[in-house]
Each structure stands twice: as structure tokens, then as C-alpha cells.
PDB file of C-alpha atoms and ligand atoms in Angstrom:
ATOM      1  CA  MET G   1      20.235 -46.614 -75.934  1.00 95.00           C
ATOM      2  CA  LEU G   2      19.256 -47.578 -72.660  1.00 98.00           C
ATOM      3  CA  GLU G   3      17.063 -45.495 -70.182  1.00 98.00           C
ATOM      4  CA  VAL G   4      17.211 -46.104 -66.556  1.00 98.00           C
ATOM      5  CA  LYS G   5      14.309 -44.443 -64.717  1.00 98.00           C
ATOM      6  CA  VAL G   6      14.691 -44.284 -60.971  1.00 98.00           C
ATOM      7  CA  PRO G   7      12.375 -43.133 -58.528  1.00 98.00           C
ATOM      8  CA  ALA G   8      12.891 -40.573 -55.496  1.00 98.00           C
ATOM      9  CA  THR G   9      12.704 -42.019 -52.125  1.00 98.00           C
ATOM     10  CA  SER G  10      11.522 -41.051 -48.791  1.00 98.00           C
ATOM     11  CA  ALA G  11      13.588 -42.741 -46.069  1.00 98.00           C
ATOM     12  CA  ASN G  12      12.845 -43.193 -42.147  1.00 98.00           C
ATOM     13  CA  LEU G  13       8.832 -42.682 -42.528  1.00 98.00           C
ATOM     14  CA  GLY G  14       9.182 -41.499 -38.714  1.00 98.00           C
ATOM     15  CA  ALA G  15      10.307 -44.149 -36.511  1.00 98.00           C
ATOM     16  CA  GLY G  16      12.056 -46.383 -38.982  1.00 98.00           C
ATOM     17  CA  PHE G  17      15.191 -44.589 -39.057  1.00 98.00           C
ATOM     18  CA  ASP G  18      17.754 -46.056 -41.404  1.00 98.00           C
ATOM     19  CA  CYS G  19      15.427 -48.961 -42.089  1.00 98.00           C
ATOM     20  CA  MET G  20      12.173 -48.099 -43.682  1.00 98.00           C
ATOM     21  CA  GLY G  21      11.383 -46.028 -47.006  1.00 98.00           C
ATOM     22  CA  LEU G  22       9.125 -45.822 -49.975  1.00 98.00           C
ATOM     23  CA  ALA G  23       9.495 -44.823 -53.574  1.00 98.00           C
ATOM     24  CA  VAL G  24       7.509 -41.869 -55.129  1.00 98.00           C
ATOM     25  CA  LYS G  25       6.768 -41.075 -58.698  1.00 98.00           C
ATOM     26  CA  ILE G  26       9.419 -38.405 -59.035  1.00 98.00           C
ATOM     27  CA  TYR G  27      12.436 -39.796 -61.410  1.00 98.00           C
ATOM     28  CA  ASN G  28      15.871 -39.256 -62.418  1.00 97.00           C
ATOM     29  CA  ARG G  29      16.176 -40.765 -65.997  1.00 98.00           C
ATOM     30  CA  PHE G  30      19.592 -41.832 -67.085  1.00 98.00           C
ATOM     31  CA  THR G  31      19.875 -42.371 -70.775  1.00 98.00           C
ATOM     32  CA  VAL G  32      23.187 -44.511 -71.305  1.00 98.00           C
ATOM     33  CA  ALA G  33      25.014 -46.053 -74.422  1.00 97.00           C
ATOM     34  CA  PRO G  34      28.464 -47.224 -75.016  1.00 95.00           C
ATOM     35  CA  ALA G  35      30.857 -44.746 -76.349  1.00 95.00           C
ATOM     36  CA  ALA G  36      34.331 -44.346 -77.203  1.00 94.00           C
ATOM     37  CA  THR G  37      35.177 -42.282 -74.220  1.00 92.00           C
ATOM     38  CA  ALA G  38      33.056 -41.878 -70.959  1.00 92.00           C
ATOM     39  CA  LYS G  39      31.100 -38.944 -70.498  1.00 94.00           C
ATOM     40  CA  PHE G  40      28.300 -37.817 -67.840  1.00 94.00           C
ATOM     41  CA  THR G  41      25.898 -34.882 -68.864  1.00 95.00           C
ATOM     42  CA  LEU G  42      23.307 -33.459 -66.737  1.00 95.00           C
ATOM     43  CA  THR G  43      20.021 -31.920 -67.822  1.00 94.00           C
ATOM     44  CA  GLY G  44      16.625 -31.173 -66.188  1.00 92.00           C
ATOM     45  CA  ASP G  45      15.393 -29.081 -63.086  1.00 88.00           C
ATOM     46  CA  TYR G  46      18.163 -29.818 -60.903  1.00 89.00           C
ATOM     47  CA  THR G  47      21.809 -29.319 -62.259  1.00 86.00           C
ATOM     48  CA  ALA G  48      23.557 -26.744 -59.861  1.00 84.00           C
ATOM     49  CA  GLY G  49      26.015 -28.037 -57.868  1.00 81.00           C
ATOM     50  CA  ILE G  50      26.073 -31.572 -58.929  1.00 85.00           C
ATOM     51  CA  ASP G  51      29.385 -33.301 -59.645  1.00 85.00           C
ATOM     52  CA  THR G  52      29.552 -34.613 -63.259  1.00 86.00           C
ATOM     53  CA  GLY G  53      33.109 -35.654 -62.893  1.00 88.00           C
ATOM     54  CA  GLU G  54      34.432 -39.243 -62.937  1.00 87.00           C
ATOM     55  CA  ASP G  55      34.034 -39.331 -59.106  1.00 89.00           C
ATOM     56  CA  ASN G  56      30.454 -38.905 -59.035  1.00 94.00           C
ATOM     57  CA  LEU G  57      28.207 -41.434 -57.624  1.00 96.00           C
ATOM     58  CA  PHE G  58      26.946 -42.842 -60.996  1.00 97.00           C
ATOM     59  CA  TRP G  59      30.545 -43.749 -62.041  1.00 96.00           C
ATOM     60  CA  ARG G  60      31.527 -44.787 -58.607  1.00 96.00           C
ATOM     61  CA  ALA G  61      28.771 -47.152 -58.552  1.00 98.00           C
ATOM     62  CA  ALA G  62      29.384 -48.452 -62.080  1.00 97.00           C
ATOM     63  CA  ARG G  63      33.285 -48.924 -61.277  1.00 96.00           C
ATOM     64  CA  LYS G  64      32.245 -50.822 -58.013  1.00 97.00           C
ATOM     65  CA  LEU G  65      30.411 -53.110 -60.350  1.00 98.00           C
ATOM     66  CA  TRP G  66      33.236 -53.705 -62.992  1.00 97.00           C
ATOM     67  CA  ASN G  67      35.646 -54.242 -60.169  1.00 97.00           C
ATOM     68  CA  ARG G  68      33.393 -56.762 -58.613  1.00 97.00           C
ATOM     69  CA  LEU G  69      33.108 -58.498 -61.917  1.00 97.00           C
ATOM     70  CA  GLU G  70      37.004 -58.230 -62.530  1.00 96.00           C
ATOM     71  CA  ARG G  71      36.209 -56.584 -65.829  1.00 93.00           C
ATOM     72  CA  PRO G  72      37.746 -53.605 -67.488  1.00 92.00           C
ATOM     73  CA  PRO G  73      35.394 -50.441 -67.546  1.00 91.00           C
ATOM     74  CA  THR G  74      32.721 -50.243 -70.296  1.00 90.00           C
ATOM     75  CA  PRO G  75      33.119 -46.539 -71.634  1.00 93.00           C
ATOM     76  CA  LEU G  76      29.643 -45.211 -71.426  1.00 95.00           C
ATOM     77  CA  GLN G  77      28.109 -41.902 -72.165  1.00 96.00           C
ATOM     78  CA  ALA G  78      25.179 -41.174 -69.832  1.00 97.00           C
ATOM     79  CA  THR G  79      22.976 -38.143 -69.408  1.00 97.00           C
ATOM     80  CA  CYS G  80      20.906 -37.689 -66.383  1.00 97.00           C
ATOM     81  CA  ASP G  81      17.540 -35.828 -66.747  1.00 97.00           C
ATOM     82  CA  ALA G  82      17.472 -34.692 -63.104  1.00 96.00           C
ATOM     83  CA  GLN G  83      13.937 -34.096 -61.541  1.00 97.00           C
ATOM     84  CA  VAL G  84      14.747 -35.189 -58.262  1.00 97.00           C
ATOM     85  CA  PRO G  85      15.678 -32.197 -56.035  1.00 96.00           C
ATOM     86  CA  PRO G  86      19.105 -32.889 -54.631  1.00 95.00           C
ATOM     87  CA  ALA G  87      20.000 -32.693 -51.031  1.00 96.00           C
ATOM     88  CA  ARG G  88      16.293 -32.392 -49.850  1.00 97.00           C
ATOM     89  CA  GLY G  89      15.769 -35.793 -48.204  1.00 98.00           C
ATOM     90  CA  LEU G  90      14.456 -37.423 -51.343  1.00 98.00           C
ATOM     91  CA  GLY G  91      17.249 -39.905 -52.255  1.00 98.00           C
ATOM     92  CA  SER G  92      18.573 -38.119 -55.071  1.00 96.00           C
ATOM     93  CA  SER G  93      22.250 -39.745 -54.452  1.00 96.00           C
ATOM     94  CA  SER G  94      20.705 -43.019 -54.385  1.00 98.00           C
ATOM     95  CA  THR G  95      19.122 -42.607 -57.862  1.00 98.00           C
ATOM     96  CA  ALA G  96      22.646 -42.041 -59.180  1.00 97.00           C
ATOM     97  CA  VAL G  97      23.958 -45.088 -57.130  1.00 98.00           C
ATOM     98  CA  VAL G  98      21.183 -47.307 -58.453  1.00 98.00           C
ATOM     99  CA  GLY G  99      21.345 -45.880 -61.928  1.00 98.00           C
ATOM    100  CA  GLY G 100      25.071 -46.498 -62.221  1.00 98.00           C
ATOM    101  CA  LEU G 101      24.953 -49.971 -61.048  1.00 98.00           C
ATOM    102  CA  LEU G 102      21.878 -50.964 -63.218  1.00 98.00           C
ATOM    103  CA  ALA G 103      23.409 -49.478 -66.336  1.00 98.00           C
ATOM    104  CA  ALA G 104      26.870 -51.071 -65.775  1.00 97.00           C
ATOM    105  CA  ASN G 105      25.232 -54.411 -65.128  1.00 98.00           C
ATOM    106  CA  HIS G 106      22.925 -54.364 -68.042  1.00 98.00           C
ATOM    107  CA  PHE G 107      25.851 -53.601 -70.437  1.00 97.00           C
ATOM    108  CA  ALA G 108      27.939 -56.292 -68.627  1.00 96.00           C
ATOM    109  CA  GLY G 109      25.219 -58.713 -69.716  1.00 96.00           C
ATOM    110  CA  GLU G 110      23.088 -58.737 -66.514  1.00 97.00           C
ATOM    111  CA  PRO G 111      25.147 -60.962 -64.418  1.00 97.00           C
ATOM    112  CA  LEU G 112      24.169 -59.591 -60.814  1.00 98.00           C
ATOM    113  CA  THR G 113      20.600 -60.023 -59.408  1.00 98.00           C
ATOM    114  CA  ARG G 114      18.724 -57.073 -58.086  1.00 98.00           C
ATOM    115  CA  PHE G 115      19.320 -58.267 -54.533  1.00 98.00           C
ATOM    116  CA  GLU G 116      23.037 -58.079 -55.340  1.00 98.00           C
ATOM    117  CA  LEU G 117      22.636 -54.739 -56.640  1.00 98.00           C
ATOM    118  CA  LEU G 118      20.840 -53.606 -53.441  1.00 98.00           C
ATOM    119  CA  GLU G 119      23.912 -55.112 -51.281  1.00 98.00           C
ATOM    120  CA  MET G 120      26.327 -53.095 -53.462  1.00 98.00           C
ATOM    121  CA  ALA G 121      24.206 -50.093 -53.285  1.00 98.00           C
ATOM    122  CA  THR G 122      24.089 -50.313 -49.467  1.00 98.00           C
ATOM    123  CA  GLU G 123      27.774 -50.551 -49.272  1.00 97.00           C
ATOM    124  CA  ILE G 124      28.190 -47.237 -51.131  1.00 97.00           C
ATOM    125  CA  GLU G 125      25.170 -45.299 -49.383  1.00 96.00           C
ATOM    126  CA  GLY G 126      26.011 -46.552 -46.127  1.00 95.00           C
ATOM    127  CA  HIS G 127      22.416 -47.367 -45.274  1.00 96.00           C
ATOM    128  CA  PRO G 128      19.724 -49.300 -47.162  1.00 98.00           C
ATOM    129  CA  ASP G 129      16.733 -47.315 -46.769  1.00 98.00           C
ATOM    130  CA  ASN G 130      16.603 -45.151 -49.849  1.00 98.00           C
ATOM    131  CA  VAL G 131      18.245 -47.639 -52.200  1.00 98.00           C
ATOM    132  CA  ALA G 132      15.836 -50.474 -51.301  1.00 98.00           C
ATOM    133  CA  PRO G 133      12.583 -48.549 -52.354  1.00 98.00           C
ATOM    134  CA  ALA G 134      14.528 -47.073 -55.381  1.00 98.00           C
ATOM    135  CA  LEU G 135      15.289 -50.647 -56.561  1.00 98.00           C
ATOM    136  CA  TYR G 136      12.053 -52.260 -55.711  1.00 98.00           C
ATOM    137  CA  GLY G 137       9.377 -49.556 -55.343  1.00 98.00           C
ATOM    138  CA  GLY G 138       6.619 -49.588 -52.696  1.00 98.00           C
ATOM    139  CA  VAL G 139       7.345 -49.376 -49.162  1.00 98.00           C
ATOM    140  CA  THR G 140      10.202 -51.335 -47.980  1.00 98.00           C
ATOM    141  CA  LEU G 141      11.802 -52.582 -44.573  1.00 98.00           C
ATOM    142  CA  THR G 142      15.378 -53.490 -44.380  1.00 98.00           C
ATOM    143  CA  ALA G 143      17.965 -54.724 -41.761  1.00 98.00           C
ATOM    144  CA  MET G 144      21.453 -55.019 -41.772  1.00 97.00           C
ATOM    145  CA  ARG G 145      22.760 -58.590 -40.404  1.00 97.00           C
ATOM    146  CA  GLU G 146      26.303 -59.851 -40.213  1.00 95.00           C
ATOM    147  CA  GLY G 147      27.343 -57.484 -43.156  1.00 92.00           C
ATOM    148  CA  SER G 148      24.267 -58.328 -45.351  1.00 96.00           C
ATOM    149  CA  VAL G 149      20.864 -56.770 -46.195  1.00 98.00           C
ATOM    150  CA  VAL G 150      17.502 -58.522 -45.102  1.00 98.00           C
ATOM    151  CA  PHE G 151      14.794 -57.062 -47.282  1.00 98.00           C
ATOM    152  CA  ARG G 152      11.214 -57.034 -47.143  1.00 98.00           C
ATOM    153  CA  SER G 153       8.778 -55.516 -49.175  1.00 98.00           C
ATOM    154  CA  LEU G 154       5.725 -54.154 -47.186  1.00 98.00           C
ATOM    155  CA  GLY G 155       3.680 -53.509 -50.168  1.00 97.00           C
ATOM    156  CA  ARG G 156       2.418 -50.800 -52.279  1.00 97.00           C
ATOM    157  CA  ALA G 157       0.301 -48.968 -49.706  1.00 96.00           C
ATOM    158  CA  PRO G 158      -2.979 -49.087 -51.634  1.00 96.00           C
ATOM    159  CA  ALA G 159      -5.592 -46.340 -50.647  1.00 95.00           C
ATOM    160  CA  LEU G 160      -3.219 -43.768 -49.269  1.00 97.00           C
ATOM    161  CA  SER G 161      -2.383 -40.483 -50.697  1.00 98.00           C
ATOM    162  CA  LEU G 162       1.061 -38.647 -50.180  1.00 98.00           C
ATOM    163  CA  ALA G 163       1.643 -34.788 -49.415  1.00 98.00           C
ATOM    164  CA  LEU G 164       5.228 -33.851 -49.953  1.00 98.00           C
ATOM    165  CA  ILE G 165       6.733 -30.337 -49.444  1.00 98.00           C
ATOM    166  CA  VAL G 166      10.285 -29.524 -50.580  1.00 98.00           C
ATOM    167  CA  PRO G 167      11.662 -26.335 -49.333  1.00 98.00           C
ATOM    168  CA  ASP G 168      13.926 -24.431 -51.567  1.00 96.00           C
ATOM    169  CA  TYR G 169      17.046 -25.002 -49.354  1.00 96.00           C
ATOM    170  CA  THR G 170      19.414 -27.923 -48.942  1.00 96.00           C
ATOM    171  CA  VAL G 171      20.633 -30.099 -46.106  1.00 97.00           C
ATOM    172  CA  GLU G 172      23.788 -32.245 -46.309  1.00 95.00           C
ATOM    173  CA  THR G 173      23.143 -35.706 -45.283  1.00 95.00           C
ATOM    174  CA  GLY G 174      26.494 -36.022 -43.746  1.00 95.00           C
ATOM    175  CA  LYS G 175      25.917 -33.092 -41.693  1.00 97.00           C
ATOM    176  CA  ALA G 176      22.359 -34.199 -40.685  1.00 97.00           C
ATOM    177  CA  ARG G 177      23.903 -37.315 -39.620  1.00 97.00           C
ATOM    178  CA  ALA G 178      26.928 -35.968 -37.896  1.00 97.00           C
ATOM    179  CA  ILE G 179      24.593 -34.112 -35.434  1.00 97.00           C
ATOM    180  CA  LEU G 180      22.955 -37.347 -34.289  1.00 98.00           C
ATOM    181  CA  PRO G 181      24.291 -38.813 -30.776  1.00 96.00           C
ATOM    182  CA  GLU G 182      26.013 -42.175 -31.020  1.00 96.00           C
ATOM    183  CA  LEU G 183      24.126 -43.417 -27.932  1.00 97.00           C
ATOM    184  CA  VAL G 184      20.245 -43.330 -26.960  1.00 98.00           C
ATOM    185  CA  SER G 185      18.522 -43.910 -23.920  1.00 98.00           C
ATOM    186  CA  ARG G 186      16.959 -47.256 -23.381  1.00 98.00           C
ATOM    187  CA  ALA G 187      13.281 -45.392 -23.224  1.00 98.00           C
ATOM    188  CA  ASP G 188      14.122 -43.875 -26.778  1.00 98.00           C
ATOM    189  CA  ALA G 189      15.174 -47.257 -28.286  1.00 98.00           C
ATOM    190  CA  VAL G 190      12.078 -48.849 -26.928  1.00 98.00           C
ATOM    191  CA  PHE G 191       9.918 -45.824 -28.204  1.00 98.00           C
ATOM    192  CA  ASN G 192      11.213 -46.154 -31.668  1.00 98.00           C
ATOM    193  CA  ALA G 193      11.177 -50.125 -31.741  1.00 98.00           C
ATOM    194  CA  SER G 194       7.717 -50.281 -30.709  1.00 98.00           C
ATOM    195  CA  ARG G 195       6.630 -47.735 -33.319  1.00 98.00           C
ATOM    196  CA  VAL G 196       8.404 -49.432 -36.152  1.00 98.00           C
ATOM    197  CA  GLY G 197       6.243 -52.479 -35.148  1.00 98.00           C
ATOM    198  CA  LEU G 198       3.249 -50.262 -35.632  1.00 98.00           C
ATOM    199  CA  LEU G 199       4.698 -48.845 -38.763  1.00 98.00           C
ATOM    200  CA  THR G 200       5.249 -52.299 -40.412  1.00 98.00           C
ATOM    201  CA  ASP G 201       1.576 -53.420 -39.409  1.00 98.00           C
ATOM    202  CA  ALA G 202       0.123 -50.186 -40.788  1.00 98.00           C
ATOM    203  CA  PHE G 203       1.650 -50.813 -44.263  1.00 98.00           C
ATOM    204  CA  LEU G 204       1.291 -54.670 -44.280  1.00 98.00           C
ATOM    205  CA  ARG G 205      -2.494 -54.332 -43.518  1.00 97.00           C
ATOM    206  CA  GLY G 206      -3.459 -51.011 -44.881  1.00 97.00           C
ATOM    207  CA  GLU G 207      -4.203 -50.211 -41.156  1.00 98.00           C
ATOM    208  CA  TYR G 208      -3.311 -46.449 -41.395  1.00 98.00           C
ATOM    209  CA  SER G 209      -4.669 -45.121 -38.379  1.00 98.00           C
ATOM    210  CA  LEU G 210      -1.412 -46.783 -36.873  1.00 98.00           C
ATOM    211  CA  LEU G 211       0.612 -44.121 -38.863  1.00 98.00           C
ATOM    212  CA  ARG G 212      -0.148 -41.223 -36.210  1.00 98.00           C
ATOM    213  CA  ALA G 213       1.968 -43.376 -33.522  1.00 98.00           C
ATOM    214  CA  GLY G 214       4.275 -45.183 -36.299  1.00 98.00           C
ATOM    215  CA  THR G 215       5.556 -41.901 -37.576  1.00 98.00           C
ATOM    216  CA  GLU G 216       6.454 -40.565 -33.805  1.00 98.00           C
ATOM    217  CA  ASP G 217      10.219 -40.764 -33.412  1.00 98.00           C
ATOM    218  CA  ARG G 218      13.069 -39.853 -30.781  1.00 98.00           C
ATOM    219  CA  LEU G 219      15.968 -41.147 -32.693  1.00 98.00           C
ATOM    220  CA  HIS G 220      16.519 -38.313 -35.318  1.00 98.00           C
ATOM    221  CA  GLN G 221      13.755 -35.754 -36.120  1.00 97.00           C
ATOM    222  CA  ARG G 222      13.830 -33.533 -32.989  1.00 96.00           C
ATOM    223  CA  GLN G 223      17.702 -33.863 -33.158  1.00 97.00           C
ATOM    224  CA  ARG G 224      17.522 -32.346 -36.583  1.00 97.00           C
ATOM    225  CA  ALA G 225      14.934 -29.584 -35.872  1.00 95.00           C
ATOM    226  CA  GLY G 226      17.471 -26.958 -36.137  1.00 95.00           C
ATOM    227  CA  LEU G 227      18.491 -27.764 -39.528  1.00 97.00           C
ATOM    228  CA  THR G 228      14.659 -27.624 -40.688  1.00 96.00           C
ATOM    229  CA  PRO G 229      13.041 -24.484 -39.385  1.00 96.00           C
ATOM    230  CA  GLY G 230       9.379 -25.177 -38.623  1.00 97.00           C
ATOM    231  CA  LEU G 231       9.470 -28.795 -38.569  1.00 98.00           C
ATOM    232  CA  GLU G 232       7.291 -29.320 -35.324  1.00 97.00           C
ATOM    233  CA  ASP G 233       4.594 -26.915 -36.772  1.00 98.00           C
ATOM    234  CA  LEU G 234       4.688 -28.836 -40.096  1.00 98.00           C
ATOM    235  CA  LEU G 235       4.081 -32.319 -38.447  1.00 98.00           C
ATOM    236  CA  ASP G 236       1.242 -30.553 -36.337  1.00 98.00           C
ATOM    237  CA  LYS G 237      -0.365 -28.931 -39.303  1.00 98.00           C
ATOM    238  CA  ALA G 238      -0.523 -32.148 -41.223  1.00 98.00           C
ATOM    239  CA  GLY G 239      -2.360 -33.747 -38.276  1.00 98.00           C
ATOM    240  CA  THR G 240      -4.704 -30.758 -38.172  1.00 98.00           C
ATOM    241  CA  LEU G 241      -5.521 -31.094 -41.860  1.00 98.00           C
ATOM    242  CA  GLY G 242      -6.544 -34.775 -41.283  1.00 98.00           C
ATOM    243  CA  ALA G 243      -3.212 -36.659 -42.242  1.00 98.00           C
ATOM    244  CA  TYR G 244      -2.899 -39.957 -40.789  1.00 98.00           C
ATOM    245  CA  GLY G 245       0.879 -39.171 -39.780  1.00 98.00           C
ATOM    246  CA  ALA G 246       3.902 -37.181 -41.078  1.00 98.00           C
ATOM    247  CA  ALA G 247       7.586 -37.202 -41.030  1.00 98.00           C
ATOM    248  CA  LEU G 248      10.839 -35.571 -41.697  1.00 98.00           C
ATOM    249  CA  SER G 249      11.768 -37.192 -45.395  1.00 98.00           C
ATOM    250  CA  GLY G 250      15.011 -38.889 -44.768  1.00 98.00           C
ATOM    251  CA  SER G 251      17.419 -36.343 -43.265  1.00 98.00           C
ATOM    252  CA  GLY G 252      15.434 -33.425 -44.625  1.00 97.00           C
ATOM    253  CA  PRO G 253      14.555 -30.654 -45.312  1.00 98.00           C
ATOM    254  CA  ALA G 254      11.594 -32.344 -47.149  1.00 98.00           C
ATOM    255  CA  VAL G 255       8.581 -33.458 -45.341  1.00 98.00           C
ATOM    256  CA  ILE G 256       6.231 -36.180 -45.970  1.00 98.00           C
ATOM    257  CA  ALA G 257       2.463 -36.748 -44.880  1.00 98.00           C
ATOM    258  CA  PHE G 258       0.261 -39.685 -45.379  1.00 98.00           C
ATOM    259  CA  CYS G 259      -3.117 -38.851 -46.083  1.00 98.00           C
ATOM    260  CA  ARG G 260      -6.820 -40.220 -47.136  1.00 98.00           C
ATOM    261  CA  PRO G 261      -6.944 -40.894 -50.906  1.00 97.00           C
ATOM    262  CA  GLY G 262      -7.539 -37.438 -52.586  1.00 97.00           C
ATOM    263  CA  ALA G 263      -6.484 -35.496 -49.700  1.00 98.00           C
ATOM    264  CA  GLY G 264      -2.714 -35.140 -50.770  1.00 98.00           C
ATOM    265  CA  LYS G 265      -2.814 -31.861 -52.522  1.00 98.00           C
ATOM    266  CA  GLU G 266      -4.698 -29.959 -49.734  1.00 98.00           C
ATOM    267  CA  VAL G 267      -2.341 -31.302 -47.011  1.00 98.00           C
ATOM    268  CA  ALA G 268       0.730 -30.435 -48.905  1.00 98.00           C
ATOM    269  CA  GLU G 269      -0.652 -27.029 -49.601  1.00 98.00           C
ATOM    270  CA  GLY G 270      -1.343 -26.487 -45.905  1.00 98.00           C
ATOM    271  CA  MET G 271       2.088 -27.366 -44.873  1.00 98.00           C
ATOM    272  CA  ALA G 272       3.689 -25.125 -47.573  1.00 98.00           C
ATOM    273  CA  GLY G 273       1.786 -22.368 -46.064  1.00 98.00           C
ATOM    274  CA  VAL G 274       3.392 -22.791 -42.646  1.00 98.00           C
ATOM    275  CA  LEU G 275       6.948 -22.410 -44.192  1.00 98.00           C
ATOM    276  CA  ARG G 276       5.751 -19.579 -46.441  1.00 98.00           C
ATOM    277  CA  LYS G 277       4.913 -17.692 -43.387  1.00 97.00           C
ATOM    278  CA  LEU G 278       8.342 -18.150 -42.211  1.00 97.00           C
ATOM    279  CA  GLY G 279       9.536 -16.664 -45.377  1.00 97.00           C
ATOM    280  CA  ILE G 280      10.776 -20.072 -46.881  1.00 98.00           C
ATOM    281  CA  ASN G 281      10.131 -20.742 -50.740  1.00 98.00           C
ATOM    282  CA  VAL G 282       8.639 -24.238 -50.905  1.00 98.00           C
ATOM    283  CA  ARG G 283       7.117 -26.460 -53.519  1.00 97.00           C
ATOM    284  CA  ALA G 284       4.000 -28.626 -52.583  1.00 98.00           C
ATOM    285  CA  PHE G 285       3.622 -32.204 -54.261  1.00 97.00           C
ATOM    286  CA  ALA G 286       0.941 -34.959 -54.112  1.00 98.00           C
ATOM    287  CA  PRO G 287       2.956 -37.726 -55.821  1.00 98.00           C
ATOM    288  CA  GLU G 288       1.840 -41.237 -55.995  1.00 97.00           C
ATOM    289  CA  ILE G 289       3.696 -44.021 -54.670  1.00 98.00           C
ATOM    290  CA  ASP G 290       6.010 -45.716 -57.243  1.00 98.00           C
ATOM    291  CA  VAL G 291       5.342 -49.491 -57.159  1.00 98.00           C
ATOM    292  CA  ALA G 292       7.720 -50.577 -59.938  1.00 98.00           C
ATOM    293  CA  GLY G 293      11.058 -49.491 -58.624  1.00 98.00           C
ATOM    294  CA  ALA G 294      13.784 -48.848 -61.196  1.00 98.00           C
ATOM    295  CA  THR G 295      13.300 -49.574 -64.504  1.00 98.00           C
ATOM    296  CA  LEU G 296      15.264 -50.163 -67.677  1.00 98.00           C
ATOM    297  CA  ARG G 297      13.962 -49.996 -71.271  1.00 98.00           C
ATOM    298  CA  GLN G 298      15.410 -49.623 -74.775  1.00 96.00           C
ATOM    299  CA  ILE G 299      14.713 -46.177 -76.317  1.00 94.00           C
TER     300      ILE G 299
HETATM  301  N1  LIG P   1      18.090 -42.779 -42.970  1.00 67.51           N
HETATM  302  C1  LIG P   1      19.203 -41.620 -43.571  1.00 67.51           C
HETATM  303  C2  LIG P   1      19.217 -40.717 -42.602  1.00 67.51           C
HETATM  304  C3  LIG P   1      18.432 -41.390 -44.790  1.00 67.51           C
HETATM  305  O1  LIG P   1      18.023 -40.122 -42.133  1.00 67.51           O
HETATM  306  O2  LIG P   1      20.286 -39.930 -42.225  1.00 67.51           O
HETATM  307  C4  LIG P   1      19.543 -40.084 -45.258  1.00 67.51           C
HETATM  308  O3  LIG P   1      18.833 -40.006 -46.889  1.00 67.51           O
END
């Protein structure tokens, strides 16, 4: 039996809309074995509302790989132990895509490299910023160029704690993308481009004081505030509690903050308090950064 363990991810990191992300130590675990007929089962903390049918993302990813290899599907029995909260901006759909690709590739004899799987996962997801850290771990930067992915690892972000709050309501990524304008002003483009430079430098050099500016954004966060009540106050609260910076995680509603070592829990609890005052149920975490990316092992 194969276990594919895929980390949750936080995309955007503020200014890095659709191009930056990091992996955290919260996992969806897929146990997979060849079987007479294909079957997908869901267990764990988050089973409600997830499609387990043949059109779910795990199977769609697996089928894409078999099509590319021009091989008939291998019937697989797969169980997902779901610990990544879905539709919260933590890359749960990417875990299914990456899980399906890695499992299908394994049982096909590992013909494709991890980078080839990144390109396939990006085609399925439409943007690479969750699937890249899910596959490689750590902090990642990606760019789409002539239909291909340019991938750079920005390292493991040592000496940084995370604070993560996960509200008890969902935001559909499609809806959160549909509200974004097609066109942005030159001033906003320059604002974000300059801050992606700062974010990159912050992670490459461990110069985390740059995260205050690097997590500022004009392309998506303010535009999504209507879907994520209290967002401005949450970002302010993280700063008040000494975080280097904070950002909407993916398309939300989770929020991530970058903190000094050991400070993640206090910042997360402080941010959670902001939402609890608004009557919103929320869970506070201080997860470590996952540096391994998705892993496979025989169990
Ligand atoms: N970069 C994407 C977005 C991530 O913000 O829409 C979605 O998980």
C-alpha cells in the first residue's frame, strides 16, 4: 500500500498573487493500492461536501497522467485522510491534484519527473502557486512563461514562526477570483511588482523585516474583503502583536502571519479573538513550514 502525504499550502503571501506560496505541516494523506475496481473514500476531519465521485480532482489528475502516457487507467482504491480544511485558502484542492498525479505516476513506474508533474498540476489548477509548494515544500516562486512553469525555491524560511487562523466558513476560489478586475492601474502593478521583489529578498536572505512591505497588496486582498469579514482588522492585529507581516491565505478566508520564532501561537490567538468578537467561529494554529513537499512511502 502506498501513502502519499501532501501538505497544505498558503498562496500569494500578500503581494505574490498567483506566483508565491509556502507549504505548512498540515496534511492530506492518500493511501492507495491497485484494486479490481476504482474507489475513493474520504475519512478524517473534513469529509462534508467533498466530491468522492469519478470527477473528483484526485481522479481527474490521475486520468490526465494516464492520458499523457497513453496508457489505460490502473484501477486504484484510494482513501484520503482529510486534515486540510477545504475551501479556506489552504490548497486542499491542490493536495488532491498532487495526490492523484503522484499516485498514478508511482503505479505507472515513475515515468514523469516532479517538475513534469508540477506542469500538469498547474494545467489542472490554472495557477502554480499552491501546487508548487505542495510538491516541493518550503517557500516557492513560480512564473508562467510561454505555457511552461518557471520554478524557484526560495528556501525553508528558517527562524520564522507562522500564525494561521482558519474561520469556520468557506470561500469558493472561483467566486473569489471572479470578483477581481481584469485590468489594474499602472500604480497598482508597480506597487505589487516592487513588493514581490521585497518578498523574494526577505525569504532568500532571511531578512524578515522586509515582510511588512512585502505582504502589502493591491491586486486581490482589498477586493476580497467583502468575502472575508474583519480582514483589515486581522492584518492590523497581527502587526500590533509584533508579526513581521500578514496576508490573506490564498483566496481566503484563512489568514497567515509571519512571526518571530515562538510567537506564532500568541499572534494566532490574538487574530482569532478579532473574529470571535464578530461572532465568527475560528481555529488558531501555529503550524511549522513543511520543507519536504509531498512524500511517498510504502506502508
Ligand atoms: N492565487 C490563487 C488566488 C490561490 O488567490 O485566487 C487560490 O487558492
